[in-house]
C-alpha cells in the first residue's frame, strides 16, 4: 500500500485533561479517503479513553483479518480506516456502530490532487510531480483514475460510501462538521455535535464538550490537513473549474444528489 507521511500528534496526552466515560460498544469511523478522516478521528478521540482507542492500524481491507479485535464487543474500541463494502467487512462490522464520512465530490477532487502532489504521499505516482502534466490534467486523473495506479472517483465513492447506504450506518458530511466548527458558540453546534457523537452512548453530555472539540479539531494536530502538506507540486485552485464539475457529474451521475449535496 502507498505510504502516508504525517507528523505524530499529542492528543493522547491532551486526552488526560478530560474526564472520560467507557465505551460500551465498538465504534468504527469509516470514510472515503480525503474526506476529513483525521479531523473526525481526532474529535472523537477527545471523548473516548485512550486505552479504548485502536491505534494499531488504520484499518483497510488488506489488513482487516489481522485487526478484527478492533471490533470485539467484549472489549469495545474506537477505530478508524477506509473499509470497502464487502461481505467480509460487513460481517466484521456486525454489531459495531458504523459512521461513514463523505465530502462533496467537487471538493474531493481538489483534496485528492493536493494530497497526491505533496511530499506527504509516497506511492507509484511520483511522476505527477515532475511538472510534465498540467494541473487540469491532474484533476481529470482524480476523476477518471490512472490506469493500473489509481481508481476512479466513481469507484472510490461506490465502494467506500454509497454501497454502505441503507445498512444502518450514520452518514456524516465533512462540510457539516466544518460549518459547525466555525460556529461552536452557537446552540446549533451543540445540537450537531451531540448527534455526531451519539454513537459513543455517553452516559452524560460533558459540559466541556466545546473544549474537547476544539482540542481535537486543532489543525496543528492533523498531519494531513491541507496547510500541513509539504511541497505541493502545483497550485491547486480553491474551487473546481466548471468543466471539471461537469466531468464529475458525467463520471458519477447522481452521486452528489445521493449524498445530499443538492
Tab-separated table of C-alpha atoms in Angstrom:
chain	number	residue	atom	x	y	z
A	1	UNK	CA	0.000	0.000	0.000
A	2	UNK	CA	1.142	3.617	-0.514
A	3	UNK	CA	2.836	5.348	2.413
A	4	UNK	CA	1.477	8.466	4.086
A	5	UNK	CA	3.961	10.618	5.980
A	6	UNK	CA	2.409	12.634	8.789
A	7	UNK	CA	3.819	14.098	11.959
A	8	UNK	CA	2.629	12.489	15.212
A	9	UNK	CA	0.094	14.324	17.342
A	10	UNK	CA	-0.107	14.844	21.100
A	11	UNK	CA	-3.800	14.099	21.525
A	12	UNK	CA	-3.295	11.052	23.742
A	13	UNK	CA	-1.613	13.304	26.278
A	14	UNK	CA	-4.253	16.021	25.902
A	15	UNK	CA	-6.976	13.406	26.380
A	16	UNK	CA	-5.956	13.259	30.039
A	17	UNK	CA	-7.289	16.797	30.522
A	18	UNK	CA	-10.835	15.489	30.220
A	19	UNK	CA	-12.867	13.045	32.279
A	20	UNK	CA	-13.734	10.085	30.072
A	21	UNK	CA	-16.582	7.571	30.022
A	22	UNK	CA	-16.037	3.963	28.988
A	23	UNK	CA	-17.239	2.795	25.584
A	24	UNK	CA	-19.909	0.113	25.772
A	25	UNK	CA	-19.950	-0.749	22.054
A	26	UNK	CA	-17.267	-0.752	19.329
A	27	UNK	CA	-17.330	2.342	17.107
A	28	UNK	CA	-15.748	2.490	13.652
A	29	UNK	CA	-15.065	5.722	11.771
A	30	UNK	CA	-15.096	4.773	8.100
A	31	UNK	CA	-14.559	7.235	5.306
A	32	UNK	CA	-13.903	7.922	1.700
A	33	UNK	CA	-10.182	8.811	1.598
A	34	UNK	CA	-9.566	12.581	1.774
A	35	UNK	CA	-12.878	13.360	3.446
A	36	UNK	CA	-11.643	14.619	6.800
A	37	UNK	CA	-10.861	11.255	8.354
A	38	UNK	CA	-8.192	12.626	10.678
A	39	UNK	CA	-10.390	15.533	11.745
A	40	UNK	CA	-13.291	13.276	12.730
A	41	UNK	CA	-10.972	10.762	14.361
A	42	UNK	CA	-9.265	13.418	16.454
A	43	UNK	CA	-12.544	14.933	17.645
A	44	UNK	CA	-13.880	11.516	18.659
A	45	UNK	CA	-10.628	10.714	20.457
A	46	UNK	CA	-11.288	13.534	22.908
A	47	UNK	CA	-14.434	11.736	24.114
A	48	UNK	CA	-13.004	8.209	24.482
A	49	UNK	CA	-10.407	6.844	26.945
A	50	UNK	CA	-7.028	6.348	25.288
A	51	UNK	CA	-6.946	2.671	26.231
A	52	UNK	CA	-10.164	2.190	24.245
A	53	UNK	CA	-8.716	3.742	21.088
A	54	UNK	CA	-7.361	1.314	18.500
A	55	UNK	CA	-4.059	2.791	17.335
A	56	UNK	CA	-2.508	-0.383	15.950
A	57	UNK	CA	-3.644	0.121	12.367
A	58	UNK	CA	-5.611	2.326	10.019
A	59	UNK	CA	-7.996	-0.460	9.049
A	60	UNK	CA	-8.451	-1.327	5.380
A	61	UNK	CA	-9.417	-4.487	3.505
A	62	UNK	CA	-5.844	-5.831	3.009
A	63	UNK	CA	-5.250	-5.919	6.785
A	64	UNK	CA	-8.803	-6.460	8.023
A	65	UNK	CA	-8.380	-10.062	9.159
A	66	UNK	CA	-5.356	-9.133	11.270
A	67	UNK	CA	-7.314	-6.464	13.158
A	68	UNK	CA	-10.737	-7.957	13.834
A	69	UNK	CA	-10.101	-7.443	17.544
A	70	UNK	CA	-10.813	-3.748	16.967
A	71	UNK	CA	-14.474	-4.734	16.582
A	72	UNK	CA	-14.708	-7.135	19.533
A	73	UNK	CA	-17.862	-6.226	21.520
A	74	UNK	CA	-16.325	-7.760	24.642
A	75	UNK	CA	-13.557	-5.140	24.526
A	76	UNK	CA	-15.094	-2.089	22.824
A	77	UNK	CA	-12.748	0.165	20.911
A	78	UNK	CA	-12.906	3.307	18.801
A	79	UNK	CA	-11.197	2.522	15.492
A	80	UNK	CA	-10.907	4.134	12.075
A	81	UNK	CA	-10.000	3.431	8.474
A	82	UNK	CA	-11.122	3.211	4.847
A	83	UNK	CA	-13.073	-0.034	4.729
A	84	UNK	CA	-14.604	-1.044	1.412
A	85	UNK	CA	-18.074	-2.521	1.305
A	86	UNK	CA	-17.793	-6.300	1.032
A	87	UNK	CA	-19.052	-9.466	2.664
A	88	UNK	CA	-16.033	-9.673	4.972
A	89	UNK	CA	-16.215	-6.036	6.047
A	90	UNK	CA	-19.981	-6.222	6.616
A	91	UNK	CA	-19.531	-9.275	8.840
A	92	UNK	CA	-16.639	-7.656	10.695
A	93	UNK	CA	-18.770	-4.598	11.468
A	94	UNK	CA	-21.775	-6.576	12.675
A	95	UNK	CA	-22.905	-5.017	15.988
A	96	UNK	CA	-20.426	-2.144	15.553
A	97	UNK	CA	-21.561	1.488	15.493
A	98	UNK	CA	-20.539	2.392	11.948
A	99	UNK	CA	-20.010	6.000	10.867
A	100	UNK	CA	-19.262	6.816	7.218
A	101	UNK	CA	-17.699	10.181	6.364
A	102	UNK	CA	-18.095	11.737	2.914
A	103	UNK	CA	-17.246	15.003	1.189
A	104	UNK	CA	-18.673	16.914	-1.746
A	105	UNK	CA	-17.114	15.172	-4.772
A	106	UNK	CA	-16.275	18.571	-6.262
A	107	UNK	CA	-14.055	19.429	-3.290
A	108	UNK	CA	-12.836	15.844	-3.002
A	109	UNK	CA	-11.169	16.081	-6.425
A	110	UNK	CA	-9.157	19.075	-5.211
A	111	UNK	CA	-8.261	17.471	-1.886
A	112	UNK	CA	-7.126	14.250	-3.549
A	113	UNK	CA	-4.993	16.130	-6.067
A	114	UNK	CA	-3.444	18.297	-3.362
A	115	UNK	CA	-2.540	15.219	-1.329
A	116	UNK	CA	-1.141	13.137	-4.199
A	117	UNK	CA	1.078	16.023	-5.283
A	118	UNK	CA	2.511	16.603	-1.805
A	119	UNK	CA	5.617	15.063	-0.276
A	120	UNK	CA	3.389	13.510	2.392
A	121	UNK	CA	2.189	10.905	-0.119
A	122	UNK	CA	4.607	8.261	-1.348
A	123	UNK	CA	3.268	5.839	-3.928
A	124	UNK	CA	3.623	4.953	-7.572
A	125	UNK	CA	2.634	8.395	-8.831
A	126	UNK	CA	5.791	10.395	-8.226
A	127	UNK	CA	5.831	11.214	-11.946
A	128	UNK	CA	2.876	13.544	-11.398
A	129	UNK	CA	5.230	15.844	-9.506
A	130	UNK	CA	7.598	16.156	-12.472
A	131	UNK	CA	5.943	19.232	-13.939
A	132	UNK	CA	5.244	17.424	-17.211
A	133	UNK	CA	1.478	17.411	-16.690
A	134	UNK	CA	-0.845	20.352	-16.124
A	135	UNK	CA	-2.987	20.868	-13.050
A	136	UNK	CA	-6.083	20.376	-15.213
A	137	UNK	CA	-4.773	17.000	-16.354
A	138	UNK	CA	-4.132	16.016	-12.745
A	139	UNK	CA	-7.685	16.992	-11.783
A	140	UNK	CA	-9.039	14.830	-14.598
A	141	UNK	CA	-6.909	11.937	-13.339
A	142	UNK	CA	-8.503	12.352	-9.921
A	143	UNK	CA	-11.906	11.998	-11.581
A	144	UNK	CA	-11.216	9.241	-14.106
A	145	UNK	CA	-8.374	7.452	-12.332
A	146	UNK	CA	-4.944	6.453	-13.589
A	147	UNK	CA	-4.658	3.147	-15.400
A	148	UNK	CA	-3.292	0.440	-13.065
A	149	UNK	CA	-2.349	3.080	-10.477
A	150	UNK	CA	-5.381	4.837	-9.013
A	151	UNK	CA	-9.113	4.064	-9.060
A	152	UNK	CA	-11.731	6.443	-10.399
A	153	UNK	CA	-13.819	8.829	-8.320
A	154	UNK	CA	-16.869	6.692	-9.036
A	155	UNK	CA	-15.158	3.500	-7.872
A	156	UNK	CA	-13.911	5.060	-4.647
A	157	UNK	CA	-17.231	6.613	-3.670
A	158	UNK	CA	-19.138	3.488	-4.698
A	159	UNK	CA	-17.155	1.072	-2.569
A	160	UNK	CA	-16.268	3.352	0.360
A	161	UNK	CA	-19.562	5.181	0.780
A	162	UNK	CA	-22.636	4.652	-1.370
A	163	UNK	CA	-22.630	0.857	-1.091
A	164	UNK	CA	-22.897	1.281	2.695
A	165	UNK	CA	-26.024	3.460	2.463
A	166	UNK	CA	-29.214	1.868	3.731
A	167	UNK	CA	-27.359	-0.558	6.010
A	168	UNK	CA	-27.803	1.335	9.275
A	169	UNK	CA	-24.668	3.469	9.045
A	170	UNK	CA	-24.519	7.059	10.292
A	171	UNK	CA	-23.646	9.305	7.339
A	172	UNK	CA	-21.514	12.357	8.135
A	173	UNK	CA	-20.766	15.129	5.656
A	174	UNK	CA	-17.400	16.792	6.115
A	175	UNK	CA	-18.856	20.182	5.212
A	176	UNK	CA	-21.395	19.973	8.055
A	177	UNK	CA	-18.587	19.353	10.531
A	178	UNK	CA	-16.658	22.375	9.249
A	179	UNK	CA	-19.769	24.563	9.321
A	180	UNK	CA	-20.385	23.895	12.998
A	181	UNK	CA	-16.712	24.062	13.948
A	182	UNK	CA	-16.747	27.636	12.671
A	183	UNK	CA	-19.684	28.484	14.944
A	184	UNK	CA	-19.036	26.470	18.101
A	185	UNK	CA	-20.630	29.145	20.274
A	186	UNK	CA	-23.998	28.692	18.559
A	187	UNK	CA	-26.705	26.453	20.065
A	188	UNK	CA	-26.960	24.658	16.722
A	189	UNK	CA	-23.364	23.483	17.095
A	190	UNK	CA	-24.108	21.723	20.370
A	191	UNK	CA	-27.115	20.012	18.810
A	192	UNK	CA	-24.976	18.919	15.871
A	193	UNK	CA	-22.074	17.533	17.886
A	194	UNK	CA	-24.424	15.735	20.270
A	195	UNK	CA	-25.866	13.919	17.271
A	196	UNK	CA	-22.457	13.366	15.682
A	197	UNK	CA	-21.108	11.756	18.848
A	198	UNK	CA	-24.319	9.941	19.763
A	199	UNK	CA	-22.795	6.623	18.730
A	200	UNK	CA	-20.476	6.797	21.728
A	201	UNK	CA	-23.524	6.435	24.011
A	202	UNK	CA	-22.068	8.812	26.576
A	203	UNK	CA	-23.732	8.441	29.969
A	204	UNK	CA	-23.937	12.230	30.126
A	205	UNK	CA	-23.091	15.046	27.747
A	206	UNK	CA	-19.900	16.691	29.052
A	207	UNK	CA	-20.120	20.363	29.938
A	208	UNK	CA	-16.639	20.863	28.461
A	209	UNK	CA	-17.648	19.496	25.047
A	210	UNK	CA	-16.522	22.653	23.259
A	211	UNK	CA	-13.011	22.406	24.693
A	212	UNK	CA	-12.834	18.767	23.631
A	213	UNK	CA	-13.974	19.553	20.096
A	214	UNK	CA	-11.577	22.496	19.839
A	215	UNK	CA	-8.687	20.327	21.024
A	216	UNK	CA	-9.463	17.505	18.622
A	217	UNK	CA	-10.011	19.813	15.664
A	218	UNK	CA	-6.763	21.741	16.151
A	219	UNK	CA	-5.224	21.867	12.681
A	220	UNK	CA	-1.732	21.529	14.121
A	221	UNK	CA	-2.688	18.043	15.319
A	222	UNK	CA	-3.528	16.821	11.801
A	223	UNK	CA	-0.581	15.887	9.618
A	224	UNK	CA	-2.799	15.628	6.538
A	225	UNK	CA	-4.593	18.961	6.903
A	226	UNK	CA	-4.105	20.893	3.665
A	227	UNK	CA	-1.935	23.629	5.209
A	228	UNK	CA	0.321	20.982	6.773
A	229	UNK	CA	1.040	19.194	3.494
A	230	UNK	CA	4.605	19.729	2.344
A	231	UNK	CA	5.887	20.866	-1.053
A	232	UNK	CA	2.702	20.527	-3.063
A	233	UNK	CA	3.939	20.424	-6.657
A	234	UNK	CA	1.136	22.575	-8.111
A	235	UNK	CA	-1.016	25.485	-7.069
A	236	UNK	CA	-4.369	23.751	-6.693
A	237	UNK	CA	-7.396	26.053	-7.137
A	238	UNK	CA	-9.757	26.622	-4.223
A	239	UNK	CA	-12.762	25.768	-6.388
A	240	UNK	CA	-13.079	23.074	-9.016
A	241	UNK	CA	-13.236	24.596	-12.526
A	242	UNK	CA	-16.606	24.413	-14.256
A	243	UNK	CA	-15.511	21.869	-16.846
A	244	UNK	CA	-14.232	19.506	-14.149
A	245	UNK	CA	-17.534	19.921	-12.285
A	246	UNK	CA	-19.295	18.769	-15.428
A	247	UNK	CA	-16.885	15.845	-15.707
A	248	UNK	CA	-17.679	14.771	-12.136
A	249	UNK	CA	-21.388	14.755	-12.981
A	250	UNK	CA	-20.620	12.761	-16.135
A	251	UNK	CA	-18.377	10.269	-14.336
A	252	UNK	CA	-20.678	9.729	-11.346
A	253	UNK	CA	-24.204	10.827	-12.277
A	254	UNK	CA	-26.484	11.200	-9.278
A	255	UNK	CA	-23.696	10.847	-6.708
A	256	UNK	CA	-23.854	14.360	-5.277
A	257	UNK	CA	-27.634	14.181	-5.007
A	258	UNK	CA	-27.470	10.783	-3.304
A	259	UNK	CA	-25.043	12.132	-0.700
A	260	UNK	CA	-27.194	15.194	-0.055
A	261	UNK	CA	-25.208	17.893	-1.821
A	262	UNK	CA	-28.166	19.175	-3.868
